[in-house]
Amino acid sequence: MSLQLNGITVTVRDGRTDLIIVDGVDLAVAAGETVALTGPSGSGKSTLLSVAGLLLRPTAGRVTVAGVDVTDLKDRARTRLRGTTIGVVYQAANLLPSLTARQQVEVVAHVNGRLDRTARGRVVELLTRVGLEDRLDARPGELSGGERQRVALARALMMEPTVLLADEPTAALDPARAAEVNALLLEEAGRWGTATLLVTHDGADAAGADREIRLERPASIVV
Ligand code: ADP
Ligand code: MG
């Protein structure tokens, strides 16, 4: 399994009680598989994605990414692993205002010490695949919301990640644009063989995935 979450529990301290945010979730995503993660607002979807993305250490449970059990890894090793094996797309594209579309994607290779000729070629290939071959030198201010999310998707795929994590990547787009970007995300994820976890509110988006896992709000509060 490319991504494996076992018994993931996240609690946060709230005064004198511990609130359970994620309650013992098990989840596995294989290479090339797309899993939709759904559930009501507050059910812990984004929190679980942060755990899978190695940004948040769970209170309990184990995380395995690309065959590496990261549970006991130190921060530095986790950061290095995250940079090369995990791609993320959020609701906002989070692009750097002064960089062109091409530079947004190149920067990922640069920070991982891999910006060479091959990488530059891959940047153009990715941006072409997401339909931006004529917008390579456009800055975020010159791009539509849908185009910005396409850049974010290309950026997430730049390092050939084992795992692609997307947290409501189309929630800020109009329905037609949202459907296009979602279809593109699923198509590209399939093409590059990533294990994809897609948080979505949208039933149609979820239906495009191979499977759906639904979270409920944890009922219990531990005192
Ligand atoms: P979802 O993405 O499904 O809407 P989240 O993962 O964002 O849910 O949040 C789940 C619940 O946990 C929410 O009620 C949220 O307010 C709460 N929560 C998340 N992070 C924290 C935190 N660091 N401290 C306190 N409460 C938190
Ligand atoms: Mg959320």
Short mmCIF file of C-alpha atoms and ligand atoms in Angstrom, two decimals:
data_model
loop_
_atom_site.label_atom_id
_atom_site.label_comp_id
_atom_site.label_asym_id
_atom_site.label_seq_id
_atom_site.Cartn_x
_atom_site.Cartn_y
_atom_site.Cartn_z
CA MET A 1 0.00 0.00 0.00
CA SER A 2 1.29 3.44 -0.90
CA LEU A 3 -0.49 5.08 2.00
CA GLN A 4 -1.55 3.31 5.16
CA LEU A 5 -3.16 4.82 8.23
CA ASN A 6 -3.74 2.48 11.15
CA GLY A 7 -5.77 3.38 14.21
CA ILE A 8 -5.29 7.11 13.73
CA THR A 9 -6.59 9.09 16.66
CA VAL A 10 -6.15 12.83 17.12
CA THR A 11 -7.18 14.56 20.31
CA VAL A 12 -6.73 18.16 21.33
CA ARG A 13 -6.71 19.58 24.80
CA ASP A 14 -9.68 21.85 25.48
CA GLY A 15 -9.51 23.16 29.00
CA ARG A 16 -9.70 20.13 31.26
CA THR A 17 -10.95 17.72 28.61
CA ASP A 18 -9.48 16.07 25.56
CA LEU A 19 -11.62 16.50 22.47
CA ILE A 20 -11.48 13.62 20.04
CA ILE A 21 -11.16 14.98 16.52
CA VAL A 22 -10.26 11.76 14.71
CA ASP A 23 -11.26 8.51 16.36
CA GLY A 24 -9.31 5.42 15.37
CA VAL A 25 -9.44 5.67 11.58
CA ASP A 26 -7.97 2.88 9.44
CA LEU A 27 -7.42 3.62 5.79
CA ALA A 28 -5.21 2.32 3.00
CA VAL A 29 -4.76 3.61 -0.53
CA ALA A 30 -2.96 1.61 -3.22
CA ALA A 31 -0.86 2.99 -6.07
CA GLY A 32 -3.10 4.34 -8.81
CA GLU A 33 -6.16 4.24 -6.60
CA THR A 34 -8.31 7.27 -5.76
CA VAL A 35 -10.25 7.36 -2.52
CA ALA A 36 -12.80 10.07 -1.79
CA LEU A 37 -12.90 11.15 1.84
CA THR A 38 -16.30 12.60 2.69
CA GLY A 39 -18.28 13.49 5.78
CA PRO A 40 -19.90 16.48 7.43
CA SER A 41 -18.00 19.63 8.27
CA GLY A 42 -16.03 19.05 11.47
CA SER A 43 -15.74 15.29 10.99
CA GLY A 44 -11.94 15.49 10.89
CA LYS A 45 -11.27 15.21 7.15
CA SER A 46 -8.68 17.99 7.02
CA THR A 47 -7.09 16.80 10.24
CA LEU A 48 -6.74 13.28 8.84
CA LEU A 49 -5.23 14.69 5.66
CA SER A 50 -2.68 16.63 7.72
CA VAL A 51 -1.73 13.37 9.40
CA ALA A 52 -1.38 11.61 6.04
CA GLY A 53 0.66 14.57 4.77
CA LEU A 54 3.05 14.29 7.72
CA LEU A 55 2.20 17.79 8.90
CA LEU A 56 0.51 16.60 12.07
CA ARG A 57 1.57 13.77 14.36
CA PRO A 58 -1.43 11.76 15.51
CA THR A 59 -2.04 11.21 19.19
CA ALA A 60 -2.12 7.49 18.45
CA GLY A 61 -1.80 5.26 15.42
CA ARG A 62 0.72 4.53 12.69
CA VAL A 63 1.33 6.14 9.31
CA THR A 64 3.12 4.38 6.47
CA VAL A 65 4.01 6.26 3.29
CA ALA A 66 5.66 4.59 0.33
CA GLY A 67 6.54 1.60 2.49
CA VAL A 68 8.18 3.74 5.18
CA ASP A 69 6.67 3.69 8.65
CA VAL A 70 7.01 7.35 9.55
CA THR A 71 5.55 7.10 13.02
CA ASP A 72 8.90 7.31 14.79
CA LEU A 73 10.79 9.42 12.23
CA LYS A 74 12.31 12.68 13.39
CA ASP A 75 11.02 15.95 11.95
CA ARG A 76 13.88 16.37 9.48
CA ALA A 77 13.41 12.93 7.98
CA ARG A 78 9.67 13.48 7.78
CA THR A 79 10.18 16.78 5.99
CA ARG A 80 12.53 15.21 3.46
CA LEU A 81 10.14 12.32 2.84
CA ARG A 82 7.21 14.70 2.51
CA GLY A 83 8.96 16.80 -0.12
CA THR A 84 9.64 13.91 -2.46
CA THR A 85 6.77 11.48 -1.88
CA ILE A 86 3.71 13.59 -1.09
CA GLY A 87 1.92 16.14 -3.26
CA VAL A 88 -0.83 18.33 -1.86
CA VAL A 89 -3.58 20.49 -3.33
CA TYR A 90 -5.74 22.72 -1.14
CA GLN A 91 -8.90 24.72 -1.71
CA ALA A 92 -6.76 27.79 -2.39
CA ALA A 93 -3.95 27.37 -4.92
CA ASN A 94 -1.48 29.19 -2.63
CA LEU A 95 0.65 30.36 -5.54
CA LEU A 96 3.46 32.88 -5.13
CA PRO A 97 2.18 36.16 -6.62
CA SER A 98 5.40 37.15 -8.39
CA LEU A 99 6.15 33.82 -10.07
CA THR A 100 4.98 32.60 -13.46
CA ALA A 101 3.09 29.33 -13.80
CA ARG A 102 6.29 27.67 -14.96
CA GLN A 103 8.27 29.02 -12.00
CA GLN A 104 5.60 27.91 -9.50
CA VAL A 105 6.23 24.32 -10.53
CA GLU A 106 10.00 24.67 -11.00
CA VAL A 107 10.38 25.93 -7.46
CA VAL A 108 9.32 22.53 -6.10
CA ALA A 109 12.17 20.80 -7.93
CA HIS A 110 14.52 23.57 -6.83
CA VAL A 111 13.79 23.21 -3.10
CA ASN A 112 14.30 19.46 -3.41
CA GLY A 113 17.63 20.03 -5.16
CA ARG A 114 16.43 18.51 -8.42
CA LEU A 115 15.98 21.40 -10.83
CA ASP A 116 17.85 20.14 -13.88
CA ARG A 117 17.05 19.90 -17.58
CA THR A 118 14.89 16.83 -17.13
CA ALA A 119 12.92 18.59 -14.41
CA ARG A 120 12.38 21.67 -16.59
CA GLY A 121 11.04 19.39 -19.31
CA ARG A 122 8.68 17.75 -16.85
CA VAL A 123 7.37 21.15 -15.76
CA VAL A 124 6.34 21.95 -19.31
CA GLU A 125 4.87 18.48 -19.80
CA LEU A 126 2.78 18.76 -16.63
CA LEU A 127 1.54 22.26 -17.42
CA THR A 128 0.67 21.10 -20.93
CA ARG A 129 -1.27 18.14 -19.57
CA VAL A 130 -3.35 20.45 -17.38
CA GLY A 131 -4.10 22.63 -20.39
CA LEU A 132 -1.79 25.56 -19.64
CA GLU A 133 0.75 25.24 -22.45
CA ASP A 134 -0.13 28.78 -23.58
CA ARG A 135 -0.02 30.21 -20.05
CA LEU A 136 3.49 29.14 -18.98
CA ASP A 137 4.61 32.71 -18.35
CA ALA A 138 1.40 33.98 -16.77
CA ARG A 139 1.40 35.08 -13.15
CA PRO A 140 -1.41 34.16 -10.71
CA GLY A 141 -3.07 37.57 -11.16
CA GLU A 142 -3.48 36.81 -14.86
CA LEU A 143 -4.98 33.35 -14.29
CA SER A 144 -8.56 32.35 -13.49
CA GLY A 145 -9.37 30.36 -10.36
CA GLY A 146 -9.60 27.16 -12.36
CA GLU A 147 -6.27 27.85 -14.05
CA ARG A 148 -4.63 28.52 -10.71
CA GLN A 149 -5.85 25.16 -9.41
CA ARG A 150 -4.42 23.52 -12.52
CA VAL A 151 -1.03 25.05 -11.69
CA ALA A 152 -1.42 23.78 -8.11
CA LEU A 153 -2.13 20.29 -9.46
CA ALA A 154 0.93 20.37 -11.73
CA ARG A 155 3.01 21.57 -8.78
CA ALA A 156 1.71 18.76 -6.58
CA LEU A 157 2.67 16.17 -9.19
CA MET A 158 6.10 17.62 -9.96
CA MET A 159 8.15 15.31 -7.74
CA GLU A 160 6.30 12.20 -8.99
CA PRO A 161 4.74 11.75 -5.55
CA THR A 162 3.68 8.35 -4.29
CA VAL A 163 0.75 10.00 -2.56
CA LEU A 164 -1.48 12.87 -3.70
CA LEU A 165 -3.58 14.58 -1.04
CA ALA A 166 -6.30 17.01 -2.06
CA ASP A 167 -8.44 18.93 0.44
CA GLU A 168 -11.58 20.22 -1.28
CA PRO A 169 -9.53 21.36 -4.28
CA THR A 170 -12.57 22.52 -6.24
CA ALA A 171 -14.63 24.07 -3.44
CA ALA A 172 -13.82 27.64 -4.50
CA LEU A 173 -14.68 27.13 -8.20
CA ASP A 174 -17.96 27.46 -10.02
CA PRO A 175 -19.66 24.09 -10.68
CA ALA A 176 -18.56 23.72 -14.30
CA ARG A 177 -14.94 24.63 -13.55
CA ALA A 178 -15.01 22.45 -10.43
CA ALA A 179 -16.09 19.41 -12.42
CA GLU A 180 -13.35 20.02 -15.00
CA VAL A 181 -10.60 20.40 -12.42
CA ASN A 182 -11.81 17.36 -10.49
CA ALA A 183 -11.87 15.21 -13.62
CA LEU A 184 -8.40 16.43 -14.49
CA LEU A 185 -7.11 15.65 -11.00
CA LEU A 186 -8.47 12.10 -11.12
CA GLU A 187 -7.15 11.57 -14.64
CA GLU A 188 -3.66 12.81 -13.82
CA ALA A 189 -3.56 10.87 -10.57
CA GLY A 190 -4.41 7.73 -12.54
CA ARG A 191 -1.86 8.54 -15.21
CA TRP A 192 1.00 9.02 -12.77
CA GLY A 193 -0.12 6.17 -10.54
CA THR A 194 -0.36 8.15 -7.32
CA ALA A 195 -2.33 6.91 -4.35
CA THR A 196 -4.86 9.70 -4.07
CA LEU A 197 -6.92 10.81 -1.12
CA LEU A 198 -9.48 13.41 -2.17
CA VAL A 199 -11.52 15.28 0.42
CA THR A 200 -14.71 16.52 -1.14
CA HIS A 201 -18.16 17.78 -0.28
CA ASP A 202 -19.37 17.12 -3.76
CA GLY A 203 -21.14 13.82 -4.41
CA ALA A 204 -20.33 13.95 -8.11
CA ASP A 205 -16.63 14.48 -7.39
CA ALA A 206 -16.67 11.59 -4.93
CA ALA A 207 -18.40 9.38 -7.49
CA GLY A 208 -15.42 9.80 -9.80
CA ALA A 209 -13.12 8.13 -7.26
CA ASP A 210 -12.60 4.38 -7.00
CA ARG A 211 -13.91 4.25 -3.45
CA GLU A 212 -15.45 6.49 -0.84
CA ILE A 213 -14.69 6.57 2.87
CA ARG A 214 -17.10 8.56 4.98
CA LEU A 215 -16.12 10.04 8.34
CA GLU A 216 -18.64 10.88 11.02
CA ARG A 217 -18.16 13.40 13.78
CA PRO A 218 -16.63 11.59 16.76
CA ALA A 219 -19.31 11.54 19.42
CA SER A 220 -17.17 10.95 22.44
CA ILE A 221 -15.26 13.34 24.64
CA VAL A 222 -12.58 11.97 26.94
CA VAL A 223 -12.31 13.72 30.27
P1 ADP B 1 -13.33 18.84 8.43
O1 ADP B 1 -12.18 19.08 7.52
O2 ADP B 1 -13.97 17.51 8.27
O3 ADP B 1 -14.36 19.94 8.35
P2 ADP B 1 -11.42 19.36 10.55
O4 ADP B 1 -10.42 18.28 10.46
O5 ADP B 1 -11.04 20.68 9.99
O6 ADP B 1 -12.80 18.85 9.93
O7 ADP B 1 -11.82 19.60 12.09
C1 ADP B 1 -12.46 18.63 12.87
C2 ADP B 1 -12.87 19.23 14.19
O8 ADP B 1 -11.74 19.45 14.99
C3 ADP B 1 -13.56 20.58 14.06
O9 ADP B 1 -14.58 20.64 14.99
C4 ADP B 1 -12.45 21.57 14.39
O10 ADP B 1 -12.97 22.75 14.93
C5 ADP B 1 -11.63 20.81 15.38
N1 ADP B 1 -10.20 21.14 15.40
C6 ADP B 1 -9.32 20.90 14.39
N2 ADP B 1 -8.08 21.27 14.73
C7 ADP B 1 -8.17 21.74 15.98
C8 ADP B 1 -7.22 22.27 16.92
N3 ADP B 1 -5.93 22.37 16.64
N4 ADP B 1 -7.70 22.67 18.12
C9 ADP B 1 -9.00 22.55 18.44
N5 ADP B 1 -9.92 22.06 17.62
C10 ADP B 1 -9.53 21.65 16.41
MG MG B 2 -11.77 20.51 6.09
#
